[in-house]
Short mmCIF file of N, CA and C in Angstrom, two decimals:
data_model
loop_
_atom_site.label_atom_id
_atom_site.label_comp_id
_atom_site.label_asym_id
_atom_site.label_seq_id
_atom_site.Cartn_x
_atom_site.Cartn_y
_atom_site.Cartn_z
N UNK P 287 115.56 110.48 88.54
CA UNK P 287 115.21 110.21 89.75
C UNK P 287 115.21 108.78 90.54
N UNK P 288 114.57 107.68 89.41
CA UNK P 288 114.83 106.60 90.19
C UNK P 288 116.54 106.17 89.74
N UNK P 289 117.51 106.59 88.89
CA UNK P 289 118.64 106.24 89.02
C UNK P 289 119.18 106.56 90.55
N UNK P 290 119.12 107.69 90.81
CA UNK P 290 119.45 108.00 92.39
C UNK P 290 118.85 107.05 93.38
N UNK P 291 117.86 107.02 93.79
CA UNK P 291 117.29 105.84 94.32
C UNK P 291 117.60 104.49 94.24
N UNK P 292 118.21 103.98 93.24
CA UNK P 292 118.75 102.77 92.76
C UNK P 292 119.93 103.05 93.53
N UNK P 293 120.96 104.20 93.14
CA UNK P 293 122.09 103.84 93.72
C UNK P 293 121.83 103.76 95.31
N UNK P 294 121.24 104.76 95.80
CA UNK P 294 121.08 104.70 97.62
C UNK P 294 120.99 103.29 98.00
N UNK P 295 120.06 102.70 97.43
CA UNK P 295 119.80 101.02 97.65
C UNK P 295 120.96 100.50 97.54
N UNK P 296 121.90 100.13 96.61
CA UNK P 296 123.08 99.45 96.35
C UNK P 296 123.72 99.99 97.06
N UNK P 297 124.31 101.04 97.65
CA UNK P 297 124.93 101.64 98.55
C UNK P 297 124.97 101.18 100.07
N UNK P 298 123.62 101.48 100.39
CA UNK P 298 123.19 101.38 102.35
C UNK P 298 122.90 99.99 101.81
N UNK P 299 122.35 99.12 101.02
CA UNK P 299 121.97 97.61 101.48
C UNK P 299 122.85 96.59 101.20
N UNK P 300 123.41 97.23 100.09
CA UNK P 300 124.15 95.99 99.41
C UNK P 300 125.57 95.99 100.18
N UNK P 301 125.61 97.31 100.03
CA UNK P 301 127.39 97.39 100.30
C UNK P 301 127.56 97.61 102.16
N UNK P 302 127.00 98.43 102.75
CA UNK P 302 126.80 99.15 103.76
C UNK P 302 126.46 98.14 105.03
N UNK P 303 125.31 97.36 104.06
CA UNK P 303 124.49 96.22 105.07
C UNK P 303 123.83 96.40 105.97
N UNK P 304 122.99 97.75 105.75
CA UNK P 304 122.18 98.64 106.63
C UNK P 304 120.44 98.34 106.29
N UNK P 305 119.67 97.89 107.25
CA UNK P 305 118.38 97.56 106.54
C UNK P 305 117.66 99.25 106.10
N UNK P 306 118.18 100.40 106.02
CA UNK P 306 117.70 101.35 105.44
C UNK P 306 118.03 101.85 104.55
N UNK P 307 117.79 102.76 103.69
CA UNK P 307 118.05 103.77 102.53
C UNK P 307 117.69 104.91 102.88
N UNK P 308 117.79 105.78 102.44
CA UNK P 308 117.58 107.34 101.73
C UNK P 308 116.95 107.44 100.21
N UNK P 309 115.81 107.53 99.93
CA UNK P 309 115.65 108.27 98.33
C UNK P 309 114.95 109.70 98.28
N UNK P 310 115.27 109.93 97.45
CA UNK P 310 114.15 111.43 97.14
C UNK P 310 112.77 110.67 96.60
N UNK P 311 112.05 111.77 97.67
CA UNK P 311 110.49 111.83 97.58
C UNK P 311 110.11 112.82 96.57
N UNK P 312 108.54 112.73 96.17
CA UNK P 312 108.09 113.35 95.56
C UNK P 312 108.09 114.73 96.22
N UNK P 313 108.33 115.24 97.09
CA UNK P 313 108.36 116.96 97.61
C UNK P 313 109.92 117.20 97.32
N UNK P 314 110.71 116.46 96.48
CA UNK P 314 111.53 117.31 96.84
C UNK P 314 112.79 116.92 97.42
N UNK P 315 112.45 116.65 98.68
CA UNK P 315 113.00 116.04 99.89
C UNK P 315 113.67 114.63 100.40
N UNK P 316 114.37 114.17 100.77
CA UNK P 316 115.03 112.73 100.83
C UNK P 316 113.67 112.13 102.36
N UNK P 317 113.77 110.95 101.87
CA UNK P 317 112.86 109.93 103.03
C UNK P 317 113.86 108.47 102.96
N UNK P 318 113.65 108.26 104.44
CA UNK P 318 114.47 107.05 104.69
C UNK P 318 113.80 105.69 104.51
N UNK P 319 113.86 105.21 103.96
CA UNK P 319 113.09 103.68 103.61
C UNK P 319 113.55 102.47 104.39
N UNK P 320 112.92 101.71 104.44
CA UNK P 320 113.35 100.23 105.12
C UNK P 320 113.94 99.42 103.95
N UNK P 321 115.03 98.57 103.57
CA UNK P 321 115.18 97.65 102.83
C UNK P 321 113.84 96.69 102.68
N UNK P 322 113.54 96.14 103.93
CA UNK P 322 112.02 95.15 103.35
C UNK P 322 111.04 95.86 103.34
N UNK P 323 111.01 97.05 102.57
CA UNK P 323 109.84 98.24 102.82
C UNK P 323 108.52 97.33 101.94
N UNK P 324 108.88 96.43 101.10
CA UNK P 324 108.14 96.11 99.88
C UNK P 324 107.23 97.05 98.78
N UNK P 325 105.90 96.61 98.86
CA UNK P 325 105.62 97.52 97.83
C UNK P 325 105.80 98.90 98.50
N UNK P 326 105.83 99.67 99.39
CA UNK P 326 106.15 100.94 99.69
C UNK P 326 107.41 101.47 99.34
N UNK P 327 108.69 100.53 99.45
CA UNK P 327 109.69 101.23 98.81
C UNK P 327 110.00 100.66 97.53
N UNK P 328 109.23 99.57 96.69
CA UNK P 328 109.06 99.56 95.60
C UNK P 328 108.51 100.66 94.95
N UNK P 329 107.76 101.29 95.33
CA UNK P 329 107.26 102.46 94.76
C UNK P 329 108.08 103.75 94.98
N UNK P 330 108.14 104.13 96.26
CA UNK P 330 109.32 105.14 96.26
C UNK P 330 110.34 104.92 95.43
N UNK P 331 111.16 103.72 95.06
CA UNK P 331 111.90 104.04 94.15
C UNK P 331 111.84 104.13 92.61
N UNK P 332 110.37 103.63 92.06
CA UNK P 332 110.27 103.45 90.92
C UNK P 332 109.77 105.01 90.46
N UNK P 333 108.68 105.62 91.46
CA UNK P 333 107.56 106.59 91.27
C UNK P 333 107.85 107.97 92.20
N UNK P 334 108.91 107.66 92.99
CA UNK P 334 109.51 108.59 94.32
C UNK P 334 108.38 109.33 95.31
N UNK P 335 107.34 108.21 94.95
CA UNK P 335 105.73 108.74 95.72
C UNK P 335 105.04 107.12 96.42
N UNK P 336 104.49 107.17 97.50
CA UNK P 336 103.69 105.94 97.68
C UNK P 336 102.24 106.55 97.65
N UNK P 337 101.62 106.09 97.11
CA UNK P 337 99.67 106.25 97.20
C UNK P 337 99.65 108.03 97.28
N UNK P 338 100.39 108.34 96.56
CA UNK P 338 99.87 109.80 96.27
C UNK P 338 98.67 110.20 95.54
N UNK P 339 98.07 109.36 94.96
CA UNK P 339 96.59 109.98 94.19
C UNK P 339 95.65 109.41 95.28
N UNK P 340 95.94 108.45 96.49
CA UNK P 340 94.91 108.37 97.23
C UNK P 340 94.65 109.48 98.18
N UNK P 341 95.90 110.55 98.81
CA UNK P 341 96.06 111.58 99.32
C UNK P 341 95.66 112.56 98.46
N UNK P 342 95.73 112.62 96.92
CA UNK P 342 95.06 114.02 96.02
C UNK P 342 93.47 113.87 96.08
N UNK P 343 92.90 112.48 96.32
CA UNK P 343 91.58 112.57 96.31
C UNK P 343 91.19 113.00 97.83
N UNK P 344 91.69 112.28 98.79
CA UNK P 344 91.68 112.80 100.41
C UNK P 344 91.71 114.27 100.56
N UNK P 345 92.62 115.09 99.83
CA UNK P 345 92.59 116.64 100.36
C UNK P 345 91.73 117.03 99.59
N UNK P 346 91.04 116.88 98.04
CA UNK P 346 89.93 117.52 97.33
C UNK P 346 88.52 117.27 98.09
N UNK P 347 88.65 116.31 99.05
CA UNK P 347 87.25 116.58 99.93
C UNK P 347 87.41 116.93 101.18
N UNK P 348 88.83 117.08 101.69
CA UNK P 348 88.86 117.68 102.84
C UNK P 348 88.65 119.18 102.96
N UNK P 349 87.55 119.86 103.80
CA UNK P 349 86.97 121.48 103.55
C UNK P 349 87.86 121.97 104.22
N UNK P 350 88.56 121.34 105.20
CA UNK P 350 89.53 122.69 106.35
C UNK P 350 90.86 121.79 106.43
N UNK P 351 91.82 122.17 105.99
CA UNK P 351 93.08 121.48 105.97
C UNK P 351 93.27 121.71 107.20
N UNK P 352 93.05 123.02 108.12
CA UNK P 352 93.84 123.20 109.43
C UNK P 352 93.78 122.27 110.91
N UNK P 353 92.26 121.52 110.13
CA UNK P 353 92.00 120.47 111.31
C UNK P 353 93.28 119.42 111.29
N UNK P 354 93.03 119.08 112.42
CA UNK P 354 94.36 117.78 112.97
C UNK P 354 93.62 116.70 112.08
N UNK P 355 95.57 116.12 111.25
CA UNK P 355 95.35 115.18 110.67
C UNK P 355 95.84 114.07 111.27
N UNK P 356 94.86 112.79 111.81
CA UNK P 356 95.87 111.83 112.42
C UNK P 356 95.76 110.87 111.22
N UNK P 357 96.86 110.26 111.64
CA UNK P 357 97.46 109.22 110.58
C UNK P 357 98.23 108.05 111.50
N UNK P 358 96.84 106.71 111.44
CA UNK P 358 97.26 105.74 112.41
C UNK P 358 97.84 104.75 111.76
N UNK P 359 98.67 104.07 111.79
CA UNK P 359 99.74 103.04 111.39
C UNK P 359 100.11 103.55 110.17
N UNK P 360 101.01 104.88 110.83
CA UNK P 360 101.94 105.79 110.26
C UNK P 360 103.17 105.24 109.14
N UNK P 361 103.71 104.03 109.24
CA UNK P 361 104.83 103.54 109.10
C UNK P 361 106.20 104.38 108.82
N UNK P 362 106.63 104.63 107.55
CA UNK P 362 107.72 105.19 108.07
C UNK P 362 107.60 106.72 107.29
N UNK P 363 106.69 107.46 107.33
CA UNK P 363 105.56 108.90 106.87
C UNK P 363 105.28 109.00 105.70
N UNK P 364 105.37 107.99 104.33
CA UNK P 364 104.67 108.67 103.57
C UNK P 364 103.50 109.22 103.32
N UNK P 365 102.54 108.44 103.91
CA UNK P 365 101.50 109.01 103.83
C UNK P 365 101.44 110.57 104.68
N UNK P 366 102.09 110.67 105.49
CA UNK P 366 102.51 112.08 106.00
C UNK P 366 102.87 113.03 105.51
N UNK P 367 103.99 112.69 105.02
CA UNK P 367 104.57 113.86 103.31
C UNK P 367 103.65 113.90 102.51
N UNK P 368 102.63 112.57 102.30
CA UNK P 368 101.75 113.06 101.07
C UNK P 368 101.03 114.34 101.48
N UNK P 369 100.59 114.20 103.18
CA UNK P 369 99.66 115.12 103.64
C UNK P 369 99.93 116.40 103.64
N UNK P 370 101.39 116.57 104.13
CA UNK P 370 102.09 117.78 103.89
C UNK P 370 101.84 118.66 102.69
N UNK P 371 102.34 117.27 101.31
CA UNK P 371 102.79 117.86 100.05
C UNK P 371 101.27 118.67 99.46
N UNK P 372 100.13 118.14 100.42
CA UNK P 372 98.65 118.79 99.64
C UNK P 372 98.51 119.55 100.83
N UNK P 373 98.94 120.44 101.42
CA UNK P 373 98.38 121.34 102.57
C UNK P 373 97.94 120.91 104.05
N UNK P 374 97.82 119.39 104.00
CA UNK P 374 97.63 119.65 105.61
C UNK P 374 98.74 120.11 106.63
N UNK P 375 98.54 120.92 107.51
CA UNK P 375 99.50 121.21 108.59
C UNK P 375 99.79 120.93 109.85
N UNK P 376 98.40 120.32 110.80
CA UNK P 376 98.51 119.79 111.77
C UNK P 376 98.40 118.47 111.95
N UNK P 377 99.73 117.60 111.95
CA UNK P 377 99.38 116.06 111.72
C UNK P 377 99.67 115.65 112.91
N UNK P 378 99.12 114.43 113.38
CA UNK P 378 99.78 113.31 114.45
C UNK P 378 100.17 112.17 113.98
N UNK P 379 101.20 111.59 113.99
CA UNK P 379 101.39 110.03 113.48
C UNK P 379 101.95 108.98 114.44
N UNK P 380 100.50 108.13 114.24
CA UNK P 380 101.08 106.68 115.48
C UNK P 380 101.40 105.71 114.38
N UNK P 381 102.55 105.29 114.76
CA UNK P 381 103.03 104.27 114.51
C UNK P 381 103.61 103.09 115.55
N UNK P 382 103.08 101.57 115.64
CA UNK P 382 103.53 100.77 116.69
C UNK P 382 104.87 100.14 116.92
N UNK P 383 105.22 99.61 115.60
CA UNK P 383 106.79 99.27 115.08
C UNK P 383 107.90 99.88 115.38
N UNK P 384 108.74 99.67 116.28
CA UNK P 384 110.47 99.80 116.87
C UNK P 384 111.00 100.72 115.78
N UNK P 385 110.92 99.71 114.52
CA UNK P 385 111.99 100.03 113.56
C UNK P 385 110.73 101.18 112.63
N UNK P 386 110.06 100.89 112.10
CA UNK P 386 109.29 101.64 111.02
C UNK P 386 109.11 103.17 112.04
N UNK P 387 109.02 102.86 113.51
CA UNK P 387 108.88 104.34 113.84
C UNK P 387 110.43 105.01 114.14
N UNK P 388 111.07 104.49 113.91
CA UNK P 388 112.64 105.26 113.67
C UNK P 388 112.78 106.18 112.58
N UNK P 389 112.11 105.27 111.57
CA UNK P 389 112.29 106.03 110.16
C UNK P 389 111.18 106.83 110.24
N UNK P 390 109.89 106.48 110.90
CA UNK P 390 108.77 107.82 110.73
C UNK P 390 109.22 108.92 110.78
N UNK P 391 109.67 108.91 112.93
CA UNK P 391 110.23 109.83 113.81
C UNK P 391 111.55 110.41 112.66
N UNK P 392 112.44 109.97 111.89
CA UNK P 392 113.70 110.55 111.20
C UNK P 392 112.57 111.44 109.95
N UNK P 393 111.45 110.44 109.37
CA UNK P 393 110.76 111.36 108.24
C UNK P 393 110.05 112.92 108.69
N UNK P 394 109.62 113.17 109.71
CA UNK P 394 108.77 113.83 109.99
C UNK P 394 109.08 115.15 111.03
N UNK P 395 110.16 115.00 111.47
CA UNK P 395 111.19 115.54 112.31
C UNK P 395 110.75 117.02 111.88
N UNK P 396 111.72 117.48 111.21
CA UNK P 396 111.73 118.73 110.43
C UNK P 396 110.48 119.15 109.79
N UNK P 397 109.50 118.39 109.75
CA UNK P 397 107.93 119.10 109.17
C UNK P 397 106.96 119.42 110.11
N UNK P 398 107.46 119.69 111.55
CA UNK P 398 106.78 120.32 112.90
C UNK P 398 105.48 118.97 113.05
N UNK P 399 105.88 117.28 112.19
CA UNK P 399 104.59 116.57 112.14
C UNK P 399 105.12 115.58 114.15
N UNK P 400 103.97 116.09 114.91
CA UNK P 400 103.94 115.20 116.38
C UNK P 400 104.14 113.65 115.94
N UNK P 401 105.06 112.92 116.71
CA UNK P 401 104.98 111.44 116.38
C UNK P 401 104.65 110.53 117.35
N UNK P 402 104.20 109.65 117.77
CA UNK P 402 103.81 108.83 118.89
C UNK P 402 104.04 107.37 118.09
N UNK P 403 105.03 106.69 119.37
CA UNK P 403 104.94 105.56 118.89
C UNK P 403 104.34 104.61 119.62
N UNK P 404 103.20 104.14 119.31
CA UNK P 404 101.91 103.65 119.78
C UNK P 404 100.99 103.25 118.69
N UNK P 405 99.90 101.78 118.80
CA UNK P 405 99.06 101.59 118.00
C UNK P 405 97.53 101.83 118.89
N UNK P 406 96.52 102.13 117.99
CA UNK P 406 95.52 102.32 118.41
C UNK P 406 94.61 101.45 118.62
N UNK P 407 93.53 101.27 119.33
CA UNK P 407 92.96 100.44 120.05
C UNK P 407 91.86 100.74 120.53
N UNK P 408 90.47 99.76 121.27
CA UNK P 408 89.67 100.22 122.05
C UNK P 408 89.87 100.42 123.44
N UNK P 409 90.96 99.39 124.11
CA UNK P 409 91.27 99.89 125.17
C UNK P 409 93.12 99.99 125.51
N UNK P 410 93.07 100.99 126.49
CA UNK P 410 94.78 101.55 126.70
C UNK P 410 95.75 99.98 127.27
N UNK P 411 96.33 99.60 126.86
CA UNK P 411 97.25 98.70 127.35
C UNK P 411 98.25 98.78 126.26
N UNK P 412 98.65 97.26 126.31
CA UNK P 412 99.98 96.41 125.46
C UNK P 412 98.79 95.22 124.72
N UNK P 413 99.73 95.28 123.14
CA UNK P 413 98.96 94.33 122.21
C UNK P 413 100.73 93.61 121.90
N UNK P 414 100.51 92.77 121.38
CA UNK P 414 101.83 91.92 120.41
C UNK P 414 101.18 92.14 119.00
N UNK P 415 102.18 92.88 118.55
CA UNK P 415 102.36 93.02 116.62
C UNK P 415 103.53 92.27 115.85
N UNK P 416 102.34 91.36 115.30
CA UNK P 416 103.00 90.31 114.39
C UNK P 416 103.93 91.36 113.18
N UNK P 417 105.02 91.02 113.52
CA UNK P 417 106.47 91.50 112.58
C UNK P 417 106.58 90.88 111.39
N UNK P 418 106.37 91.52 109.76
CA UNK P 418 106.09 90.55 108.91
C UNK P 418 107.93 90.76 108.25
N UNK P 419 108.75 90.49 108.47
CA UNK P 419 110.28 90.71 107.77
C UNK P 419 110.25 90.81 106.61
N UNK P 420 109.22 90.39 105.92
CA UNK P 420 109.44 90.42 104.66
C UNK P 420 109.13 91.34 103.85
N UNK P 421 108.33 92.52 105.09
CA UNK P 421 107.38 93.76 104.23
C UNK P 421 107.03 94.62 105.60
N UNK P 422 107.48 95.51 105.88
CA UNK P 422 107.23 96.47 106.55
C UNK P 422 106.24 97.02 106.98
N UNK P 423 105.28 96.91 106.12
CA UNK P 423 103.97 97.63 105.91
C UNK P 423 102.92 96.68 106.05
N UNK P 424 103.19 95.47 106.35
CA UNK P 424 102.31 94.16 106.27
C UNK P 424 102.37 93.62 107.79
N UNK P 425 102.64 94.62 109.12
CA UNK P 425 103.12 93.77 110.14
C UNK P 425 101.51 94.15 110.72
N UNK P 426 101.17 93.33 111.89
CA UNK P 426 99.52 93.16 111.83
C UNK P 426 99.22 92.78 113.74
N UNK P 427 98.09 93.45 114.48
CA UNK P 427 98.04 92.71 115.19
C UNK P 427 97.01 91.97 115.36
N UNK P 428 96.56 91.37 113.92
CA UNK P 428 95.51 90.55 113.19
C UNK P 428 95.85 88.95 112.72
N UNK P 429 96.91 89.25 112.04
CA UNK P 429 97.63 88.34 111.14
C UNK P 429 98.69 87.70 111.97
N UNK P 430 98.75 86.50 112.05
CA UNK P 430 100.46 86.02 112.53
C UNK P 430 101.67 86.23 111.76
N UNK P 431 102.87 86.49 112.32
CA UNK P 431 103.82 86.77 111.51
C UNK P 431 104.42 85.29 110.79
N UNK P 432 104.71 85.53 109.59
CA UNK P 432 105.18 84.30 108.98
C UNK P 432 106.71 83.32 109.68
N UNK P 433 107.14 84.43 110.19
CA UNK P 433 108.60 84.44 110.72
C UNK P 433 108.09 83.85 112.66
N UNK P 434 107.26 84.42 112.81
CA UNK P 434 107.11 84.15 114.34
C UNK P 434 107.81 85.41 115.18
N UNK P 435 108.01 86.36 114.29
CA UNK P 435 108.73 87.39 115.39
C UNK P 435 107.30 88.63 115.72
N UNK P 436 107.43 88.94 116.79
CA UNK P 436 106.62 89.89 117.60
C UNK P 436 107.25 90.83 118.47
N UNK P 437 106.62 92.01 118.85
CA UNK P 437 106.92 93.45 119.02
C UNK P 437 105.54 93.25 120.04
N UNK P 438 105.96 93.55 121.26
CA UNK P 438 104.71 93.98 122.01
C UNK P 438 104.73 95.78 122.15
N UNK P 439 103.92 96.20 122.39
CA UNK P 439 103.51 97.41 121.91
C UNK P 439 102.43 98.04 122.73
N UNK P 440 102.53 99.80 122.84
CA UNK P 440 101.81 99.91 123.71
C UNK P 440 100.18 100.53 122.83
N UNK P 441 99.13 99.96 123.47
CA UNK P 441 98.03 100.69 122.51
C UNK P 441 97.48 101.47 123.42
N UNK P 442 96.74 102.62 122.80
CA UNK P 442 95.74 103.67 122.96
C UNK P 442 95.08 103.92 122.16
N UNK P 443 93.67 104.21 123.46
CA UNK P 443 92.46 104.59 122.45
C UNK P 443 92.55 106.05 121.91
N UNK P 444 91.92 105.85 120.75
CA UNK P 444 91.35 107.36 119.96
C UNK P 444 91.02 107.93 120.60
N UNK P 445 89.94 107.75 121.71
CA UNK P 445 89.32 109.18 122.78
C UNK P 445 90.64 109.37 123.75
N UNK P 446 91.74 109.06 123.77
CA UNK P 446 93.23 109.46 124.70
C UNK P 446 93.46 110.27 124.19
N UNK P 447 93.66 110.14 122.61
CA UNK P 447 94.59 110.98 121.67
C UNK P 447 93.85 112.53 121.70
N UNK P 448 92.90 111.96 120.53
CA UNK P 448 91.83 113.01 120.33
C UNK P 448 90.59 113.09 120.75
N UNK P 449 89.78 114.67 120.85
CA UNK P 449 88.55 114.23 121.23
C UNK P 449 87.75 115.13 120.17
N UNK P 450 88.43 115.95 119.85
CA UNK P 450 87.72 116.83 118.50
C UNK P 450 87.59 116.67 117.06
N UNK P 451 87.29 117.39 116.41
CA UNK P 451 87.09 117.37 114.91
C UNK P 451 88.18 116.89 114.41
N UNK P 452 88.43 115.83 113.40
CA UNK P 452 89.93 115.51 112.87
C UNK P 452 89.18 115.08 111.71
N UNK P 453 90.25 114.91 110.65
CA UNK P 453 90.59 113.65 109.81
C UNK P 453 91.61 112.38 110.63
N UNK P 454 90.80 111.36 110.06
CA UNK P 454 91.68 110.26 110.16
C UNK P 454 92.08 109.26 109.10
N UNK P 455 92.95 109.04 109.32
CA UNK P 455 93.70 108.13 108.12
C UNK P 455 93.93 106.58 108.14
N UNK P 456 93.65 105.87 108.56
CA UNK P 456 93.97 104.27 109.39
C UNK P 456 94.48 103.94 108.53
N UNK P 457 95.74 103.30 108.66
CA UNK P 457 96.14 101.76 107.42
C UNK P 457 96.53 100.98 108.14
N UNK P 458 96.07 99.89 109.12
CA UNK P 458 96.39 99.39 110.11
C UNK P 458 96.10 97.66 109.81
N UNK P 459 96.07 97.43 108.84
CA UNK P 459 96.47 95.98 108.26
C UNK P 459 94.76 94.82 108.88
N UNK P 460 93.82 95.54 108.61
CA UNK P 460 92.75 94.46 109.34
C UNK P 460 92.32 94.65 110.67
N UNK P 461 93.11 95.84 111.44
CA UNK P 461 92.64 96.38 112.87
C UNK P 461 91.80 97.71 112.95
N UNK P 462 91.33 98.08 111.84
CA UNK P 462 90.30 99.25 111.57
C UNK P 462 89.47 99.32 112.46
N UNK P 463 88.47 98.25 112.99
CA UNK P 463 87.27 98.10 113.49
C UNK P 463 87.81 98.76 115.06
N UNK P 464 89.11 97.95 115.92
CA UNK P 464 89.45 98.26 116.86
C UNK P 464 89.81 99.91 116.96
N UNK P 465 90.67 100.34 115.91
CA UNK P 465 90.91 101.63 116.41
C UNK P 465 89.51 102.46 116.28
N UNK P 466 88.75 102.22 115.74
CA UNK P 466 87.03 102.97 115.71
C UNK P 466 86.48 103.12 117.43
N UNK P 467 86.89 101.97 118.00
CA UNK P 467 85.85 101.85 119.27
C UNK P 467 86.24 102.50 119.88
#
C-alpha cells in the first residue's frame, strides 16, 4: 500500500506539480491529500490512515451512531472517513480553508456527507484564517501564519448549525473555546 501511495505522490506532486495527489485509505477507497499536508499526509502515505485509533476509542464511547456527528475543522476529511468506517451515518463536516475544503468535498461526496465551507465560532460573521503553507492541518484563527498568508472565511455559530443532541469532534488548532461558546 505504501508503495502505491509513494508512487502517486511522485507522479502528481513531482512530475505534474499539483498541490494534491491520491492515496489509498484504510477503508479501501482513495483519498485526495494535499502535498503540504504535513503529519496527515505522512501518516496516510505510511499507514493508509490518520488518527484511526482516536476514532476507534470515540466510537466505543458512542451509544447511538445514528446521532448527528459534527466534525469542525474537518480538513481533508480523514476524520469523516474514520467516522464512516466505524459506523457513524449522519455526518456534517465543516472546514474554513478553501484548499482543504475542496479536498474534503471531493473525499466525502460519495459517502453522503454534508460539507460546509465555514469555520465555527461564537458569532456569525467573518474571521481571518492564518494559512500555514508548510502544513495544511496547522491553519489557525489563533496563531499567525509563518508566511503571512491568510484567508477571510465565514464563521457560523454552532447553534445556527445544529441545536439537537449530537457528537461534536473539533480539531481547530486552539480555537476550541470559541467553537463551544
